[in-house]
């Protein structure tokens, strides 16, 4: 089956630094990828839609200048959390649609802790 | 914003019993999907039911969909300890591929 990977699986950083998270589709191409954020014991909240070759589409309330998304190729999307603060600490998960547009494949997630 | 609500928020049962989780949503949908998430992990797709379907089975899973009530249920029969996880429903609308997730049910199966 289709596999989506994320790197790193966890990261700890100091407040004010920037952190980059990678999302890769390993055995299929994805012109679209989705980024979600999940706080402890809560559900997934869609942050943005990453589009290969064009700008990302952000959900209401998500700061595009803080969460930079770059869809560099058909297999890679990156999310950069700029000037991270403790309130940005969360579990970030990406997904990509499979060949059947109803199917989504999720990455294993990246746990970000900002000190 | 999340449009789905699930109940119960938490469910604890004995191994071998059946577990039922419910999900409600607010707008029209193309399909509804159920996912499982083990603690601190990514999501695993369980089953998808389309808006014109009423019931679907996959192994020990049974999903129903009532579009008139805008609700769905997930039944896990003969539960196992390995079924312990959080379960989320998710809906998609129109031609959009993005998913809107429910709040989830934390299921604990006691051995």
PDB file of N, CA and C in Angstrom, chain B residues 10 14 18 27 33 41-42 56 70 77 82 102:
ATOM      1  N   UNK B  10     -15.193   8.660  25.595  1.00  0.00           N
ATOM      2  CA  UNK B  10     -14.342   7.565  26.057  1.00  0.00           C
ATOM      3  C   UNK B  10     -15.219   6.356  26.335  1.00  0.00           C
ATOM      4  N   UNK B  14     -14.802  -4.772  28.268  1.00  0.00           N
ATOM      5  CA  UNK B  14     -14.018  -5.983  28.438  1.00  0.00           C
ATOM      6  C   UNK B  14     -13.752  -6.626  27.090  1.00  0.00           C
ATOM      7  N   UNK B  18     -18.669  -6.121  22.402  1.00  0.00           N
ATOM      8  CA  UNK B  18     -18.769  -5.256  21.218  1.00  0.00           C
ATOM      9  C   UNK B  18     -18.662  -3.796  21.641  1.00  0.00           C
ATOM     10  N   UNK B  27     -23.104  19.072   7.872  1.00  0.00           N
ATOM     11  CA  UNK B  27     -23.406  19.467   6.494  1.00  0.00           C
ATOM     12  C   UNK B  27     -23.524  18.237   5.597  1.00  0.00           C
ATOM     13  N   UNK B  33     -15.637   8.562   6.631  1.00  0.00           N
ATOM     14  CA  UNK B  33     -14.601   7.560   6.847  1.00  0.00           C
ATOM     15  C   UNK B  33     -14.325   7.425   8.335  1.00  0.00           C
ATOM     16  N   UNK B  41       0.596   8.105  17.461  1.00  0.00           N
ATOM     17  CA  UNK B  41       0.912   7.625  16.114  1.00  0.00           C
ATOM     18  C   UNK B  41       0.059   8.315  15.050  1.00  0.00           C
ATOM     19  N   UNK B  42       0.319   7.941  13.806  1.00  0.00           N
ATOM     20  CA  UNK B  42      -0.502   8.450  12.718  1.00  0.00           C
ATOM     21  C   UNK B  42      -1.823   7.722  12.635  1.00  0.00           C
ATOM     22  N   UNK B  56     -21.984  -0.920   5.822  1.00  0.00           N
ATOM     23  CA  UNK B  56     -20.818  -1.523   5.203  1.00  0.00           C
ATOM     24  C   UNK B  56     -20.081  -2.352   6.244  1.00  0.00           C
ATOM     25  N   UNK B  70     -27.858  12.641   9.725  1.00  0.00           N
ATOM     26  CA  UNK B  70     -26.473  13.095   9.684  1.00  0.00           C
ATOM     27  C   UNK B  70     -25.659  12.415  10.778  1.00  0.00           C
ATOM     28  N   UNK B  77     -16.929  -5.694  16.649  1.00  0.00           N
ATOM     29  CA  UNK B  77     -17.406  -6.900  17.327  1.00  0.00           C
ATOM     30  C   UNK B  77     -16.245  -7.690  17.905  1.00  0.00           C
ATOM     31  N   UNK B  82      -5.868  -5.304  21.355  1.00  0.00           N
ATOM     32  CA  UNK B  82      -5.191  -4.530  20.315  1.00  0.00           C
ATOM     33  C   UNK B  82      -6.088  -3.477  19.682  1.00  0.00           C
ATOM     34  N   UNK B 102     -14.085  14.311  13.367  1.00  0.00           N
ATOM     35  CA  UNK B 102     -14.833  14.391  14.602  1.00  0.00           C
ATOM     36  C   UNK B 102     -13.879  14.455  15.781  1.00  0.00           C
TER      37      UNK B 102
END
